[in-house]
Short mmCIF file of C-alpha atoms in Angstrom, two decimals:
data_model
loop_
_atom_site.label_atom_id
_atom_site.label_comp_id
_atom_site.label_asym_id
_atom_site.label_seq_id
_atom_site.Cartn_x
_atom_site.Cartn_y
_atom_site.Cartn_z
CA MET A 1 96.70 115.47 93.33
CA ILE A 2 96.16 111.91 94.06
CA ASN A 3 96.45 111.48 90.26
CA LYS A 4 99.89 113.44 90.28
CA LYS A 5 100.65 110.99 92.79
CA LYS A 6 99.90 108.00 90.85
CA VAL A 7 101.26 108.94 87.74
CA VAL A 8 104.73 109.51 89.79
CA VAL A 9 104.16 105.84 90.94
CA LEU A 10 103.61 104.51 87.92
CA SER A 11 106.08 106.08 86.03
CA VAL A 12 108.97 104.63 88.78
CA ALA A 13 107.58 101.55 88.21
CA ALA A 14 107.59 101.65 84.92
CA ILE A 15 111.48 102.41 85.08
CA VAL A 16 112.10 99.94 87.51
CA VAL A 17 110.36 97.21 85.29
CA VAL A 18 112.46 98.63 81.86
CA VAL A 19 115.75 98.55 83.99
CA ALA A 20 115.05 94.93 85.49
CA ALA A 21 114.09 93.39 81.93
CA VAL A 22 117.28 95.56 80.43
CA LEU A 23 119.62 93.82 83.30
CA ILE A 24 118.15 90.20 82.99
CA ILE A 25 118.16 90.35 78.97
CA LYS A 26 121.82 91.37 79.24
CA HIS A 27 122.58 88.69 81.76
CA PHE A 28 121.15 85.78 79.89
CA PHE A 29 121.76 86.76 75.93
CA PHE A 30 124.67 89.23 76.26
CA GLN A 31 126.88 87.51 78.87
CA GLU A 32 130.78 88.06 78.35
CA THR A 33 132.82 85.27 76.98
CA LEU A 34 135.99 84.67 78.09
CA ASP A 35 137.61 85.49 74.57
CA GLN A 36 136.07 89.49 75.33
CA ALA A 37 137.23 89.66 79.33
CA ALA A 38 141.02 88.75 77.84
CA ARG A 39 140.50 91.33 75.19
CA ARG A 40 139.34 94.15 78.11
CA VAL A 41 141.48 92.62 80.65
CA LEU A 42 144.41 92.82 77.98
CA GLN A 43 143.40 96.28 77.30
CA ALA A 44 142.96 97.58 80.91
CA MET A 45 146.45 96.36 81.27
CA GLN A 46 148.03 98.32 78.41
CA ASN A 47 146.28 101.54 79.50
CA PHE A 48 147.10 101.01 83.08
CA ASP A 49 143.52 101.25 84.30
CA ALA A 50 143.28 99.90 87.70
CA GLY A 51 139.32 100.60 87.78
CA THR A 52 138.59 97.90 85.36
CA LEU A 53 141.00 95.22 86.59
CA MET A 54 139.88 95.78 90.07
CA SER A 55 136.51 94.51 88.62
CA TYR A 56 138.12 91.05 86.98
CA VAL A 57 140.22 90.41 90.27
CA SER A 58 139.10 87.29 92.11
CA ASP A 59 138.04 88.21 95.90
CA GLU A 60 141.30 85.58 96.66
CA GLU A 61 143.79 87.67 95.00
CA LYS A 62 142.35 90.92 96.48
CA GLU A 63 142.23 89.62 99.94
CA LEU A 64 145.70 87.83 100.22
CA ALA A 65 147.80 90.63 98.45
CA ASN A 66 145.47 93.59 100.18
CA LEU A 67 144.66 94.89 96.63
CA SER A 68 142.81 98.34 96.02
CA GLU A 69 142.19 100.30 93.23
CA ASP A 70 144.43 103.00 94.21
CA LYS A 71 147.21 100.39 95.75
CA LEU A 72 146.93 98.87 92.01
CA GLN A 73 147.23 102.33 89.81
CA ARG A 74 150.65 103.42 92.10
CA PHE A 75 151.93 100.26 90.96
CA PHE A 76 151.33 100.97 87.69
CA ASP A 77 152.45 104.54 87.74
CA GLU A 78 155.40 104.07 90.05
CA PHE A 79 156.54 100.57 88.72
CA VAL A 80 155.48 99.28 85.37
CA LYS A 81 154.73 102.36 83.41
CA PRO A 82 158.82 103.62 84.32
CA HIS A 83 160.12 100.30 83.07
CA LEU A 84 157.50 100.28 79.81
CA LYS A 85 158.70 103.54 78.97
CA GLY A 86 159.58 103.00 75.42
CA PHE A 87 158.16 99.66 74.85
CA ARG A 88 155.79 99.50 71.69
CA PRO A 89 153.30 96.44 71.03
CA VAL A 90 154.45 93.78 68.09
CA GLY A 91 153.30 91.24 65.89
CA GLN A 92 149.60 89.88 66.50
CA VAL A 93 148.11 88.69 70.24
CA GLU A 94 148.16 84.93 70.68
CA VAL A 95 145.57 83.14 72.22
CA LEU A 96 145.94 80.09 73.83
CA THR A 97 142.65 77.96 75.32
CA PHE A 98 142.84 75.82 78.14
CA THR A 99 139.68 73.83 78.06
CA ILE A 100 139.83 71.90 81.03
CA GLN A 101 140.65 74.66 83.74
CA GLY A 102 137.79 76.91 81.74
CA GLY A 103 140.59 79.50 80.73
CA LEU A 104 142.42 81.64 78.20
CA ASN A 105 145.43 83.24 78.04
CA MET A 106 146.06 86.40 75.38
CA THR A 107 149.71 86.93 75.27
CA GLN A 108 151.30 90.05 73.48
CA LYS A 109 154.85 90.77 72.93
CA TYR A 110 156.55 94.29 73.66
CA GLN A 111 160.05 95.52 72.03
CA HIS A 112 162.14 98.59 72.87
CA PRO A 113 163.98 100.25 70.07
CA ASP A 114 166.97 99.31 71.76
CA GLY A 115 165.54 95.60 71.19
CA ARG A 116 164.92 94.63 74.46
CA THR A 117 161.61 92.80 74.08
CA THR A 118 159.06 91.54 77.11
CA TYR A 119 155.43 90.07 77.43
CA LEU A 120 152.24 90.76 78.65
CA ASN A 121 149.77 87.83 79.49
CA SER A 122 146.00 88.46 79.90
CA PHE A 123 144.77 85.10 81.44
CA VAL A 124 140.98 84.94 82.73
CA MET A 125 139.27 81.94 83.49
CA ILE A 126 135.42 81.07 84.81
CA THR A 127 134.82 80.88 88.30
CA GLU A 128 131.44 80.87 90.11
CA LYS A 129 131.68 84.69 90.69
CA GLY A 130 131.96 85.13 86.78
CA ILE A 131 135.04 85.50 84.66
CA LYS A 132 137.88 86.30 86.97
CA THR A 133 142.01 86.68 86.19
CA LEU A 134 144.27 84.46 87.38
CA ASN A 135 147.68 85.96 88.23
CA LEU A 136 147.21 88.93 87.64
CA THR A 137 149.63 91.11 89.77
CA ARG A 138 152.05 88.56 88.62
CA PHE A 139 151.56 89.16 85.14
CA LEU A 140 151.92 92.59 85.54
CA TYR A 141 155.18 92.29 87.46
CA LEU A 142 156.91 90.04 85.02
CA TRP A 143 155.87 92.38 82.01
CA ALA A 144 157.75 95.03 84.13
CA LEU A 145 160.81 92.71 84.84
CA PHE A 146 161.57 91.24 81.60
CA THR A 147 162.35 95.08 80.24
CA GLU A 148 165.47 94.22 82.50
CA TRP A 149 166.62 91.84 80.18
CA PRO A 150 169.71 92.58 77.65
CA ALA A 151 169.01 92.66 74.58
CA GLY A 152 170.01 90.09 72.05
CA LYS A 153 170.58 88.07 74.82
CA PRO A 154 168.05 84.77 74.67
CA TYR A 155 165.70 84.57 77.54
CA PRO A 156 166.43 82.75 80.52
CA ARG A 157 165.58 79.34 81.22
CA GLY A 158 166.05 77.36 84.30
CA GLN A 159 168.73 78.06 86.82
CA GLU A 160 169.72 81.34 84.88
CA LYS A 161 165.65 82.39 85.26
CA MET A 162 164.99 82.21 88.88
CA GLN A 163 168.59 83.87 89.62
CA PHE A 164 167.66 86.51 87.38
CA TYR A 165 163.82 86.58 88.97
CA ALA A 166 165.66 86.84 92.36
CA ASP A 167 168.04 89.48 91.63
CA THR A 168 166.00 91.92 89.63
CA THR A 169 163.28 91.65 92.97
CA LEU A 170 165.41 92.64 95.35
CA LYS A 171 166.91 95.01 93.14
CA TYR A 172 163.66 97.20 93.24
CA LYS A 173 162.49 95.55 96.69
CA GLU A 174 162.42 99.40 98.40
CA ARG A 175 160.81 100.41 95.48
CA LEU A 176 158.27 98.02 94.74
CA GLU A 177 156.90 98.63 98.62
CA LYS A 178 156.73 101.95 98.02
CA THR A 179 154.17 101.53 95.63
CA GLY A 180 151.91 99.96 98.96
CA LEU A 181 151.95 96.69 97.27
CA ARG A 182 153.63 94.61 99.97
CA GLY A 183 153.99 91.41 97.29
CA ILE A 184 152.25 89.56 94.72
CA VAL A 185 150.08 86.17 94.36
CA GLU A 186 151.13 83.40 92.97
CA VAL A 187 148.85 80.22 91.44
CA GLU A 188 150.10 76.98 92.10
CA GLY A 189 149.09 73.24 91.84
CA LYS A 190 146.92 71.69 89.58
CA ASP A 191 144.21 73.10 92.03
CA LEU A 192 145.30 76.55 91.19
CA THR A 193 146.30 77.26 95.09
CA ARG A 194 146.56 80.47 95.52
CA LYS A 195 149.57 82.02 97.79
CA PHE A 196 150.80 85.57 98.57
CA TYR A 197 154.80 86.17 98.53
CA THR A 198 156.52 89.23 99.89
CA TRP A 199 159.04 90.75 98.14
CA ASP A 200 161.59 88.84 100.01
CA GLU A 201 159.64 86.00 100.50
CA LEU A 202 159.14 85.68 96.31
CA ALA A 203 163.14 86.41 95.74
CA GLN A 204 163.70 83.20 98.55
CA MET A 205 161.43 81.08 96.66
CA TYR A 206 162.97 81.90 93.21
CA LEU A 207 166.28 80.98 94.89
CA ALA A 208 164.81 77.73 96.35
CA LEU A 209 163.80 77.04 92.59
CA LYS A 210 166.83 77.46 91.51
CA LYS A 211 168.25 75.08 93.77
CA GLU A 212 165.42 72.47 93.14
CA ILE A 213 166.45 72.47 89.60
CA ALA A 214 170.20 72.43 90.38
CA GLU A 215 169.39 69.40 92.39
CA SER A 216 167.22 67.72 89.72
CA SER A 217 169.96 68.36 87.06
CA GLY A 218 172.38 66.56 89.15
CA ARG A 219 170.21 63.92 89.66
CA ARG A 220 169.53 63.55 86.04
CA LYS A 221 173.12 63.47 85.18
CA ARG A 222 174.57 61.11 87.94
CA GLU A 223 171.70 58.52 86.73
CA GLU A 224 172.66 58.96 82.70
CA ALA A 225 176.31 58.15 83.95
CA THR A 226 175.41 55.13 85.76
CA HIS A 227 173.44 53.35 82.82
#
């Protein structure tokens, strides 16, 4: 009886040692690269896989947006999926590396048979807690948002772009709120400060940016006129 107990104890101990060894080897020799992480995040976005994405979302974004797997999945099912209906990825994934920030962005173009286009971005960066996404909710939102832009019309810039963002956000505010996601997290400035905006606040922020662009353009024209 004692020998059997010893055998069981030794067997369990052996299993623990093997598992620990595998984890150590995996950690030191098979650490995920930025490229691998960005591709996994991009694939999870394309598959509307909230579970995988939540493992890459930063703690700050989770806390600020009160983001959970259920809320993210509802956001996919009730807002993103309907907007992406009929759209298909076209062309190759474009990769851009940000060496100083320790980040990497992948962009996939999507197109609808009627000619409309939109883009999906997967931005990941190295943090103290491993590789995490940057602006996940924002990129998902804009992926769906730009499906509203008319086919054949050049993508908006400057004031027109901000007005489009504001108008479309207000247009879908009620549907967005019903997903359980109260808004999105924006990353601002060189220090990548994260800030949460409700859908109403987001629309107002876009309109404020439009005003800033208009004022800046006005100043520049006045300065040019004086020279």
